Coordinates of C-alpha atoms in Angstrom, one line a residue:
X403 CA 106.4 43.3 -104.5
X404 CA 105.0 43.8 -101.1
X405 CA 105.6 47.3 -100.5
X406 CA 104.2 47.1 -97.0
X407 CA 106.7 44.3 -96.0
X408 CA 109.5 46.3 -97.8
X409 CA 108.8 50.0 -95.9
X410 CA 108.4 47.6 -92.4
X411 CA 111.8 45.7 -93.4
X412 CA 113.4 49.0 -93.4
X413 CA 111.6 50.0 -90.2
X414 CA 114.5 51.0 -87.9
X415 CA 112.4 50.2 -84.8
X416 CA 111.1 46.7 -86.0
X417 CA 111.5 44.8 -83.0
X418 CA 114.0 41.9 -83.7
X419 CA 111.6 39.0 -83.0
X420 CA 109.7 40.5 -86.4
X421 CA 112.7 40.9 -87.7
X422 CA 113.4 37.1 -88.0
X423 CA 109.1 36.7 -88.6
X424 CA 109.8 39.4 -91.7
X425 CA 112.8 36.7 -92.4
X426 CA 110.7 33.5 -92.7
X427 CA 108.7 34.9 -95.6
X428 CA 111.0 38.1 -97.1
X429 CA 111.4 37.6 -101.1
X430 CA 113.7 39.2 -103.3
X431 CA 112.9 43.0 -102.6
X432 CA 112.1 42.3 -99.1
X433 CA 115.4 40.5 -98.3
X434 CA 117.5 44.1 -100.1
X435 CA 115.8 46.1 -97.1
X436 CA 117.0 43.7 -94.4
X437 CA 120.1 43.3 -95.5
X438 CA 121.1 47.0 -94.8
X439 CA 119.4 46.8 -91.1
X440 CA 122.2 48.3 -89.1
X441 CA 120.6 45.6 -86.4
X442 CA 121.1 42.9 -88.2
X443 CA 122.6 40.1 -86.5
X444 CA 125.0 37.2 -88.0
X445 CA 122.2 34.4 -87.3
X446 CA 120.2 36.6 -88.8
X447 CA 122.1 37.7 -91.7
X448 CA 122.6 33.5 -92.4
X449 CA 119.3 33.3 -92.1
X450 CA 118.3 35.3 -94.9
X451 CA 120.9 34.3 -96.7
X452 CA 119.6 31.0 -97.0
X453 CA 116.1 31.9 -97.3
X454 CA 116.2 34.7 -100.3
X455 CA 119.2 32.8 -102.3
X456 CA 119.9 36.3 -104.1
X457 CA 120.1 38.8 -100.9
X458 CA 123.4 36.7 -100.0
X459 CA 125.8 38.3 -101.8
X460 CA 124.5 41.7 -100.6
X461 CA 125.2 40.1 -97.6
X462 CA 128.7 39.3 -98.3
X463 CA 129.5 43.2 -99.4
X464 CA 127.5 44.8 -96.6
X465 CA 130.2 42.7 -94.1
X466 CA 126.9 40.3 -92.9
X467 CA 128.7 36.9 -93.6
X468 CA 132.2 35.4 -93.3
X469 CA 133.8 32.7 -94.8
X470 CA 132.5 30.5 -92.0
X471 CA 128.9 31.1 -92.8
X472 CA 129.7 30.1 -96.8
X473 CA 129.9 26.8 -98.7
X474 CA 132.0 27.9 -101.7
X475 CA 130.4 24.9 -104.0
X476 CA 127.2 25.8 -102.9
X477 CA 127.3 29.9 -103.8
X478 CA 130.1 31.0 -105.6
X479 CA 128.9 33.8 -106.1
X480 CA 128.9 34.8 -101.9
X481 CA 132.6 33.2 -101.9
X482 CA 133.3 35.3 -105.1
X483 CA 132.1 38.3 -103.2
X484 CA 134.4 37.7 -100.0
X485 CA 137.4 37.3 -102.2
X486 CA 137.1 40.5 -103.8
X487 CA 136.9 41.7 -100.2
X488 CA 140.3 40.5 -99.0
X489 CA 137.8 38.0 -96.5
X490 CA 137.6 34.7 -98.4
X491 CA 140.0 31.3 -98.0
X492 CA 142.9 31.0 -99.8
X493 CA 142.1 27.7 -101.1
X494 CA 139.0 29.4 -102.2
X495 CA 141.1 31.2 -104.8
X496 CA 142.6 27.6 -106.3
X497 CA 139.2 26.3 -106.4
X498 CA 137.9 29.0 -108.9
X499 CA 140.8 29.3 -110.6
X500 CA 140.1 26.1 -112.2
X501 CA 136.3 26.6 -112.3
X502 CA 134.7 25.8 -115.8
X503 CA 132.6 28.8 -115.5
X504 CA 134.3 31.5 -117.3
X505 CA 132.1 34.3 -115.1
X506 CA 133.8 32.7 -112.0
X507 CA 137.2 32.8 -112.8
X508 CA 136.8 36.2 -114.4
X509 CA 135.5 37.6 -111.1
X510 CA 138.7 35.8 -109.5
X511 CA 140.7 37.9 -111.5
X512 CA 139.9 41.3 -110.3
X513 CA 140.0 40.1 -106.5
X514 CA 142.8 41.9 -104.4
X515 CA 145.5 39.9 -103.1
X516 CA 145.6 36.9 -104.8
X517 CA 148.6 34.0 -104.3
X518 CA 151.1 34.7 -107.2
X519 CA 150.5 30.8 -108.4
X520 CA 147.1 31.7 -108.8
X521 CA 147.6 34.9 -110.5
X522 CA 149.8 32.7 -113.1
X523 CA 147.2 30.0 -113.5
X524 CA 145.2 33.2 -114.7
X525 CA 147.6 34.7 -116.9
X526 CA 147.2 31.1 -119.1
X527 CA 143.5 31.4 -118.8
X528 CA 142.5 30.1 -122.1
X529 CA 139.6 33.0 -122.3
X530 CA 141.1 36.3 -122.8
X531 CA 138.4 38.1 -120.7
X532 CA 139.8 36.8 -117.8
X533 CA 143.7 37.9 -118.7
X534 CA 142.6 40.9 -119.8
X535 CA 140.9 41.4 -116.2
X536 CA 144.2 40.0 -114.6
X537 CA 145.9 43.5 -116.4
X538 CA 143.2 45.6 -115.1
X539 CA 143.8 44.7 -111.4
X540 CA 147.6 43.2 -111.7
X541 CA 150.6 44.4 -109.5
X542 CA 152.9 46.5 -111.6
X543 CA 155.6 43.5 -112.6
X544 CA 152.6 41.4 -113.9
X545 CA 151.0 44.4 -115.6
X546 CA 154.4 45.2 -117.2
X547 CA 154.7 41.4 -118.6
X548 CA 150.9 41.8 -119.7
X549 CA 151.5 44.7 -121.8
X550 CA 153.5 42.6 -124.3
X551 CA 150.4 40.5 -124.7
X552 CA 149.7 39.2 -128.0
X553 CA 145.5 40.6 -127.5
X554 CA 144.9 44.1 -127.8
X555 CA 142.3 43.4 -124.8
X556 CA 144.8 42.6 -122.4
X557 CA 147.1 45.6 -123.3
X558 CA 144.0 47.5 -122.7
X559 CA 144.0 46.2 -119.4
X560 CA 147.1 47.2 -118.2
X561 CA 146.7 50.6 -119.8
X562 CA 144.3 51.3 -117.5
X563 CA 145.7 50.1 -114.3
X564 CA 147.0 52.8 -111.7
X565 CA 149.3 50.0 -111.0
X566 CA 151.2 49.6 -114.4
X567 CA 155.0 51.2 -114.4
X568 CA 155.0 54.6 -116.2
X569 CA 157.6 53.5 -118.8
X570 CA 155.6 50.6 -120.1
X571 CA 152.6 52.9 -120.4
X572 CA 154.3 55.3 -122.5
X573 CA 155.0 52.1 -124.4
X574 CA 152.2 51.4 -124.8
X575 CA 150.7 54.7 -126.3
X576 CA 153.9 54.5 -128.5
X577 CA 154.4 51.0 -129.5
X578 CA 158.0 51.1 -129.4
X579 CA 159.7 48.2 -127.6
X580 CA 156.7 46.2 -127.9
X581 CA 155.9 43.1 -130.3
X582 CA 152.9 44.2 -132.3
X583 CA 149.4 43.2 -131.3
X584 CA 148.1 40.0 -132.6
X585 CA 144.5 39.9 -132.0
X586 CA 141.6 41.6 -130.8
X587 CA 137.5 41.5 -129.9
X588 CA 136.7 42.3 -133.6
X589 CA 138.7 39.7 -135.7
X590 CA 138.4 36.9 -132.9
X591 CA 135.1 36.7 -133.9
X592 CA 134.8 38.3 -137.7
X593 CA 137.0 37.7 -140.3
X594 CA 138.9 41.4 -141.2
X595 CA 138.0 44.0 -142.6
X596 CA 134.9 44.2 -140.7
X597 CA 133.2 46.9 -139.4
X598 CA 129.9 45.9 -136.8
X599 CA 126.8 47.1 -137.5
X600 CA 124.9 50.0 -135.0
X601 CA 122.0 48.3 -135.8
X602 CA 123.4 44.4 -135.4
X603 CA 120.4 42.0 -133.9
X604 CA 122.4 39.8 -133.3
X605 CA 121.7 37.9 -129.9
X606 CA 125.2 36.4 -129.3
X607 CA 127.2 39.9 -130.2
X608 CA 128.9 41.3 -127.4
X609 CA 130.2 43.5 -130.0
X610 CA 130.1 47.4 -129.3
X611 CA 128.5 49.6 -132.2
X612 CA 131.1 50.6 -134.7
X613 CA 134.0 48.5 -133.6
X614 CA 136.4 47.9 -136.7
X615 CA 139.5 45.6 -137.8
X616 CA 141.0 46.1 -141.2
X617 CA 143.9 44.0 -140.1
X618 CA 145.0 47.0 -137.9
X619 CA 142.7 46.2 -134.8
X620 CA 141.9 50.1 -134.7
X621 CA 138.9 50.2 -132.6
X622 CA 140.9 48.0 -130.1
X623 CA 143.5 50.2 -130.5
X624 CA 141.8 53.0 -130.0
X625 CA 140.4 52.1 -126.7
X626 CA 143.7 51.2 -125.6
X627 CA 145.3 54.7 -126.2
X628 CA 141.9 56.4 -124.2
X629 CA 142.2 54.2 -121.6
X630 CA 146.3 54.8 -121.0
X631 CA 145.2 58.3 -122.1
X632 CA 142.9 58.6 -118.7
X633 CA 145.7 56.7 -117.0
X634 CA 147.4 59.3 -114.5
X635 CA 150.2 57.4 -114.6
X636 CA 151.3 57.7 -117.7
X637 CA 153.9 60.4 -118.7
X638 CA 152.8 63.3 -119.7
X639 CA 155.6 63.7 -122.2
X640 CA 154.3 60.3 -123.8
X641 CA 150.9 62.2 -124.4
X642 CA 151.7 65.2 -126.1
X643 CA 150.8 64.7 -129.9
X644 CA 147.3 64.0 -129.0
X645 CA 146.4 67.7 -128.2
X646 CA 145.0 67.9 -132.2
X647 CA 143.9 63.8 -132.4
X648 CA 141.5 63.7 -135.0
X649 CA 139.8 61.1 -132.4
X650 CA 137.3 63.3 -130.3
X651 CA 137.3 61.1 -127.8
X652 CA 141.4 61.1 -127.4
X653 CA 141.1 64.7 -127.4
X654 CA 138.8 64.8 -124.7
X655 CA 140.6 61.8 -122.0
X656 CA 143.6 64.5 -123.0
X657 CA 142.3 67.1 -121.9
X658 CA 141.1 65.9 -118.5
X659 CA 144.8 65.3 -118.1
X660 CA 146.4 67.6 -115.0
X661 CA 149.9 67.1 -116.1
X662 CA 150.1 69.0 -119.4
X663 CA 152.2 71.9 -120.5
X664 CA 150.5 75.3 -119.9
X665 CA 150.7 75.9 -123.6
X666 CA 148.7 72.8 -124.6
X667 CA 146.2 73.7 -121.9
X668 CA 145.6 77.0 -124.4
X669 CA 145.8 75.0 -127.4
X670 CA 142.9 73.0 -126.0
X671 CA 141.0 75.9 -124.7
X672 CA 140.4 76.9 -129.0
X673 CA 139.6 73.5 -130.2
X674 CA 136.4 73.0 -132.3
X675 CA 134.6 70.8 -130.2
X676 CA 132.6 72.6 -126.8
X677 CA 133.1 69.5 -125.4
X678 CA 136.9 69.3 -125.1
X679 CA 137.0 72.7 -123.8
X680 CA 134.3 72.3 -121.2
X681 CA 136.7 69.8 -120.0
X682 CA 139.4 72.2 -120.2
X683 CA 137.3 74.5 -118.0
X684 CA 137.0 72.5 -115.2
X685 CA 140.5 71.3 -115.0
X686 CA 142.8 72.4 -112.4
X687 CA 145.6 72.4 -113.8
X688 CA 145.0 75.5 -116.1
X689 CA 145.9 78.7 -115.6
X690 CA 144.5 82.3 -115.3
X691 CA 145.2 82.9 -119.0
X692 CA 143.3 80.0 -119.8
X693 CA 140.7 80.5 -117.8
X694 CA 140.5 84.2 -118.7
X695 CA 140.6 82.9 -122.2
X696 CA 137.6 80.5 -121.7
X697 CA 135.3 83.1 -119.7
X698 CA 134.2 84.5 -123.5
X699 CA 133.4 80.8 -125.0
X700 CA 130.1 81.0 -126.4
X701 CA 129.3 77.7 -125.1
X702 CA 127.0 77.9 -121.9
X703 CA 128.6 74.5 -120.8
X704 CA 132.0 75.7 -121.0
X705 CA 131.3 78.5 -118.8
X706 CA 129.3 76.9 -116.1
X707 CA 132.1 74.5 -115.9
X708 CA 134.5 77.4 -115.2
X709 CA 132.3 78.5 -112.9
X710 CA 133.2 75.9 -110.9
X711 CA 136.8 75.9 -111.3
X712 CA 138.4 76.6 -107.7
X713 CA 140.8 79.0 -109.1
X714 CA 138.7 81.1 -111.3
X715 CA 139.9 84.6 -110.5
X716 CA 136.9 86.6 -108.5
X717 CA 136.2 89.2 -111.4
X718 CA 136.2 86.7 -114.1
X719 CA 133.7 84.6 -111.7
X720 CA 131.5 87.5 -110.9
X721 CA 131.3 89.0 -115.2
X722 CA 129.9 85.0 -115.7
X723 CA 127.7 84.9 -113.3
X724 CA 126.0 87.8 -114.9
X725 CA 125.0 85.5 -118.3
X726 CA 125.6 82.1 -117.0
X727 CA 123.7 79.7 -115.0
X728 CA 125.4 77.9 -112.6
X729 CA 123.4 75.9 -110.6
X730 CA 122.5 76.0 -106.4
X731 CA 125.3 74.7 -105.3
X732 CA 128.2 76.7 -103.5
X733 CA 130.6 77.4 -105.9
X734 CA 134.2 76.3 -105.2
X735 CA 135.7 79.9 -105.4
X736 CA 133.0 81.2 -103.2
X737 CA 133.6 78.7 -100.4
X738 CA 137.0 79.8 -100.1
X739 CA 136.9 83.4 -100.4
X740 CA 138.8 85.3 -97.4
X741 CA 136.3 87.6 -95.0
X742 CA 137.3 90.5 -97.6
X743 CA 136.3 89.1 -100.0
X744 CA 132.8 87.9 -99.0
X745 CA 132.1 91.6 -97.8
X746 CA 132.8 93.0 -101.0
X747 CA 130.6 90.1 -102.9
X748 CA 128.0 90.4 -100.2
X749 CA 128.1 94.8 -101.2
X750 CA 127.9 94.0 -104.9
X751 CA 125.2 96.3 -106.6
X752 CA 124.6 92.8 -108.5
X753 CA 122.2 90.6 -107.7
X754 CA 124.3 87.6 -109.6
X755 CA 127.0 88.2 -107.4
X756 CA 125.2 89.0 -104.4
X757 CA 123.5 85.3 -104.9
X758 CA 126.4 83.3 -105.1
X759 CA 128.1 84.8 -101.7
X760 CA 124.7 84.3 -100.3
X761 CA 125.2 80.3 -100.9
X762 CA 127.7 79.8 -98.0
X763 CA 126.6 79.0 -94.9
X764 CA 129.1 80.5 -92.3
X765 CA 128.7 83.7 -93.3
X766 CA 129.0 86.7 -90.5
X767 CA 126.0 87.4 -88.7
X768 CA 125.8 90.8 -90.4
X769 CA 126.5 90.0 -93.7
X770 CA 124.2 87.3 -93.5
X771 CA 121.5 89.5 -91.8
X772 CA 121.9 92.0 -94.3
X773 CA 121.3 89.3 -97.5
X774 CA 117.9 88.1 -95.5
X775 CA 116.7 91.8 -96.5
X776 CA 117.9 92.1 -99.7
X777 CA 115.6 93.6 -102.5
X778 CA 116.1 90.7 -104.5
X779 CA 114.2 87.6 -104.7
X780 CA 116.9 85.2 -105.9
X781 CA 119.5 86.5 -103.3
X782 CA 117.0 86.2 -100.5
X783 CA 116.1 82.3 -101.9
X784 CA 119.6 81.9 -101.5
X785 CA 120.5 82.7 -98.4
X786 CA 116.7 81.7 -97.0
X787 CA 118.6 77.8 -95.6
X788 CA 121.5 79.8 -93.8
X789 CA 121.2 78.6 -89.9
X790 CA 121.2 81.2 -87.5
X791 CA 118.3 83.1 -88.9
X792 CA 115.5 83.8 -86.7
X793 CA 111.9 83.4 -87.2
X794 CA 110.9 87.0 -87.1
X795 CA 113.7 86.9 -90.5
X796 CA 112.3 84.3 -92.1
X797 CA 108.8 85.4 -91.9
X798 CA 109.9 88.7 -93.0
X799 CA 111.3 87.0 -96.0
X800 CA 108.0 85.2 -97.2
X801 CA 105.4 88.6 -96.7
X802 CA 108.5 90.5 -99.1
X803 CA 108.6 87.6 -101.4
X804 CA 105.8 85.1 -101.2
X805 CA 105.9 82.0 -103.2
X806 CA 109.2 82.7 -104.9
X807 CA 110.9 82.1 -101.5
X808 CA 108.3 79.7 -99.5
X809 CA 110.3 76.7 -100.2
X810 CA 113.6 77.6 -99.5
X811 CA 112.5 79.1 -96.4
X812 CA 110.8 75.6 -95.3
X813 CA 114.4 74.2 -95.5
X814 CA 115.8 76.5 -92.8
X815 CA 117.6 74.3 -90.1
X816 CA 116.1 76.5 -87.6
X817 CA 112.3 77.2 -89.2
X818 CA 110.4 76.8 -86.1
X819 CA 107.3 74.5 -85.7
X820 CA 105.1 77.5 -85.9
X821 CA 106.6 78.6 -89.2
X822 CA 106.7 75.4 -90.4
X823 CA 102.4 75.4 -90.0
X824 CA 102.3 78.5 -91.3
X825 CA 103.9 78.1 -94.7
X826 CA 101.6 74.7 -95.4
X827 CA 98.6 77.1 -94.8
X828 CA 100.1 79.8 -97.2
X829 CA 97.6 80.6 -100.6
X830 CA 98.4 79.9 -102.9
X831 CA 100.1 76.3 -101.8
X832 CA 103.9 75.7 -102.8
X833 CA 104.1 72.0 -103.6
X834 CA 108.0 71.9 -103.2
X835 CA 107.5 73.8 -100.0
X836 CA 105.4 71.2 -98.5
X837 CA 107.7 69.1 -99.6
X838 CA 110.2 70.6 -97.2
X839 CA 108.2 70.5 -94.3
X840 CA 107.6 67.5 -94.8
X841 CA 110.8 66.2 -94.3
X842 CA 112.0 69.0 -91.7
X843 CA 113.1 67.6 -88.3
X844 CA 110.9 70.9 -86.7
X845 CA 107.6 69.5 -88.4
X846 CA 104.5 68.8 -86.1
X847 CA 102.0 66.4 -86.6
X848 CA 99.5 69.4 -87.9
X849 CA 101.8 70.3 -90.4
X850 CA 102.5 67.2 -91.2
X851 CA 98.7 66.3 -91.5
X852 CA 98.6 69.2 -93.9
X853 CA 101.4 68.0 -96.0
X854 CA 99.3 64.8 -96.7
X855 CA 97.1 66.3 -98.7
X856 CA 99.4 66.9 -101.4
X857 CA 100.7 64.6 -103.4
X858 CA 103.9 65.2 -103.7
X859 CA 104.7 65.6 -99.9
X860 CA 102.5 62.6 -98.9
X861 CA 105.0 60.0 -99.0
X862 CA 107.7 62.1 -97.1
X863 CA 104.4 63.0 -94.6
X864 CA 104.0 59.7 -94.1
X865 CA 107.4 58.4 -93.2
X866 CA 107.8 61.2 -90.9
X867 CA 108.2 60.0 -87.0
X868 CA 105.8 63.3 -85.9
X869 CA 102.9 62.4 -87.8
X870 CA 100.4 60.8 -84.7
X871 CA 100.5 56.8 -84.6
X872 CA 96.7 56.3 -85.3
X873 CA 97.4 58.1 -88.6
X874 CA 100.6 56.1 -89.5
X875 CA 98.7 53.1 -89.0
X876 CA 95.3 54.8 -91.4
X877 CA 97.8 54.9 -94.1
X878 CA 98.7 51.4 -94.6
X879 CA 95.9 50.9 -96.1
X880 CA 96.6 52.8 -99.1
X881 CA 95.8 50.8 -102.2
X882 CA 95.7 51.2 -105.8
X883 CA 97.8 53.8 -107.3
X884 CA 101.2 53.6 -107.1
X885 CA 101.2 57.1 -105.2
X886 CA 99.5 55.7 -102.7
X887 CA 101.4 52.5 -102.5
X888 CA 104.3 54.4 -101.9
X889 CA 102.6 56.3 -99.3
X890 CA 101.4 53.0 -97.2
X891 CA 105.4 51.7 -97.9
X892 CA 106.6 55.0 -95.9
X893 CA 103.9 54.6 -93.1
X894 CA 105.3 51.0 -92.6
X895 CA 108.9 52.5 -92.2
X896 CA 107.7 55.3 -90.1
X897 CA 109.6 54.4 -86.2
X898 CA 106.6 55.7 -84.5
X899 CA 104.2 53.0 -86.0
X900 CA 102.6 51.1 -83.3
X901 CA 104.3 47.9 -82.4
X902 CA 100.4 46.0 -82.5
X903 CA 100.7 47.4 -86.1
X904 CA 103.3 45.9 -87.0
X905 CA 102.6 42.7 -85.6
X906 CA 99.4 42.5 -87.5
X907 CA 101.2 43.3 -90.7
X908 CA 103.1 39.9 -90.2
X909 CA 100.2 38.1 -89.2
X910 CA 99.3 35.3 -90.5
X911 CA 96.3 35.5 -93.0
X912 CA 93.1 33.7 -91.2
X913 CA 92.3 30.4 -92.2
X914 CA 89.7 29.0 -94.3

């Protein structure tokens, strides 16, 4: 991998007579960066295409080729990509249907809009990978037809398309009205009862770990009922008895489920596993009483997930926030609390509470004003990125609380360039706050020139477009460790690199 062609591939100034140079000799890695260019022109795009065999079906899905630049007998796997698309030929479809790789005509399968005599040449694919994908992608009157398939895999398909009808999914979690299964992964390939190995070296076994058939097809089974289980549209009154399924896994596709009764929703919330009632937590569909219920779990998991619910009543929120870790991010309930709401968070004599208001960003000026000076580190952290703060604030912020809010402070939308100097001068250094600066839009070469000399921040240093030209072009020559080949890739990608730079880069090495 040449990392310096790679960071100059993704160069959004590379002038496009070196884009075509970079063209001629891209490889594999080289070609993934060009084919994102937002400059990137057809002739171009064909180009590389034909150059780096492998970048063309990135190509295809980034909208770089048609089906006039594409010989479907010479890359399939291009044509392949248009199809699923909606882009490709017609005819293109016919031709894979028939192809003798099973891969290709798999692929067909799950490609949108195909011509209904297609579709059926499909359905009578003689490998049942590529009927089962037909159910997966199918329009409801061939999904319907597909759930009486013989294969569990197939009825496993259409019980996890969007597209099957309701009533045949509830068949299929019930069984009633259909013939019984036939045949499925495990005994198409083992003789029942057989039960695969978690430790199987087998090279040829496709098989997943544990999957079973005593004559039954249970593991195939099984999967079925999860997948029609996760299916939203299957009837919620088809679903019921699995709110105490032995099957952990059942239990836990249930209760992700937003179309249960209220009562099975509290049922759920006691069950022995954490995991089913995290999931419970987060689910919109409970109620307060659940929720209420849940706020006491002693799982941390479950209660960081109700944390997050967007319905969590305010006081339940504010007792977990208390003994529960719930991450940076605003919380769902806290970004739509009403202005009364937020003023009475914001007066909290918690810290905990105080922290999470402090996590919006369009707070009042004098609520926010009033968190910048807040006795308490965390709080202040918190509210350190809100824009609107001025530099005499955020200054006043790091001699209060040092280190402990130096980072958050560099991330400020409106930390000025003289700020920005100051905090990579601070002692001791913050690496996460150099970091920051690093990448802040405000940053000036100094500070930038400061943030090199950290490891962490030298890559971000380097890409940055205020660091001066001479020193972009000093740090392609970064050799070695894999720090500093990152670094050199950055530099290349950096717009304000010299164009004589550049050009030297895709020079041609001197004879002899």
């Amino acid at each position: 991998m040449n990392h310096l062609l790679c960071g100059l591939a993704a160069n959004e100034k590379l002038p496009t007579e070196l884009v075509d140079r970079l063209i001629a000799i891209a490889d594999a890695e080289v070609a993934a960066h060009l084919a994102v260019r937002a400059d990137l022109s057809r002739a171009q795009a064909v180009a590389l295409a034909a150059r780096v065999e492998e970048s063309a079906v990135h190509l295809a899905y980034e909208g770089r080729l048609t089906a006039a630049d594409i010989d479907p007998w010479a890359r399939p796997d291009v044509a392949l990509a248009l199809l699923d698309q909606g882009v490709g030929r017609p005819e293109w479809a016919r031709l894979f249907a028939a192809d003798p790789v099973v891969e290709h005509r798999e692929k067909l399968a799950a490609c949108p809009g195909l011509p209904p005599d297609v579709v059926e040449v499909l359905i009578a694919d003689t490998d049942i990978r590529v009927v089962a994908e037909v159910a997966l992608w199918a329009a409801p009157d061939v999904a319907a037809r597909l759930a009486e398939h013989p294969h569990a895999a197939v009825r496993r398909g259409a019980a996890a398309n969007e597209a099957t009808p309701p009533p045949v999914l509830a068949a299929l979690i019930s069984g009633e009205g259909l013939p019984p299964v036939q045949r499925c992964p495990v005994c198409d390939r083992e003789e029942p009862p057989f039960v695969h190995a978690p430790d199987c070296r087998r090279r040829d076994c496709d098989l997943l770990p544990g999957a079973s058939c005593d004559g039954s097809h249970e593991s195939a089974v099984h999967d079925l009922l999860w997948a029609a289980l996760r299916n939203p549209g299957t009837p919620a009154e088809a679903v019921v008895g699995f709110v105490d399924h032995p099957s952990l896994l059942l239990r836990r596709a249930f209760a992700a489920r937003r179309d249960l009764p209220l009562e099975l929703y509290a049922r759920l919330a006691v069950d022995p596993d954490p995991g089913v009632r995290a999931d419970v937590a987060e689910n919109p569909a409970i109620d307060g009483t659940v929720i209420r219920a849940l706020a006491d779990d002693d799982s941390h998991d479950v209660r960081r997930r109700l944390a997050h619910h967007p319905d969590i009543p305010l006081d339940v929120l504010t007792r977990l926030a208390r003994g529960t870790r719930t991450g940076g991010a605003l919380l769902p309930r806290i970004a739509a609390a009403s202005g009364a709401e937020i003023e009475e968070l914001a007066c909290s004599p918690d810290p905990a509470v105080r922290m999470l208001v402090a996590q919006r960003r369009d707070l009042p000026p004098e609520i926010r004003d009033a968190l910048a000076t807040d006795p308490d580190a965390k709080v202040v952290k918190s509210v350190a990125p809100h824009p609107g703060l001025s530099e005499a604030q955020l200054r006043a912020m790091v001699d209060r609380h040092g280190v402990r809010v130096l980072a958050k402070v560099a991330t400020n939308p409106d930390a000025t360039p003289a700020l920005l100097e100051e905090l990579t001068r601070h002692e001791p250094p913050v690496p996460k706050a150099l970091q920051e600066v690093a990448r802040h839009r405000n940053a000036t070469a100094s500070a930038l020139l400061a943030c090199l000399g950290a490891e962490q921040a030298r890559p971000l240093a380097a890409g940055h477009p205020a660091l001066p030209p001479q020193t972009i072009a000093d740090l392609l020559t970064g050799t070695g460790t894999g720090t500093d080949l990152r670094v050199a890739e950055q530099a290349a990608a950096n717009p304000s690199l010299p164009h004589t730079a550049m050009r030297a880069l895709l020079a041609p090495p001197p004879a002899g």
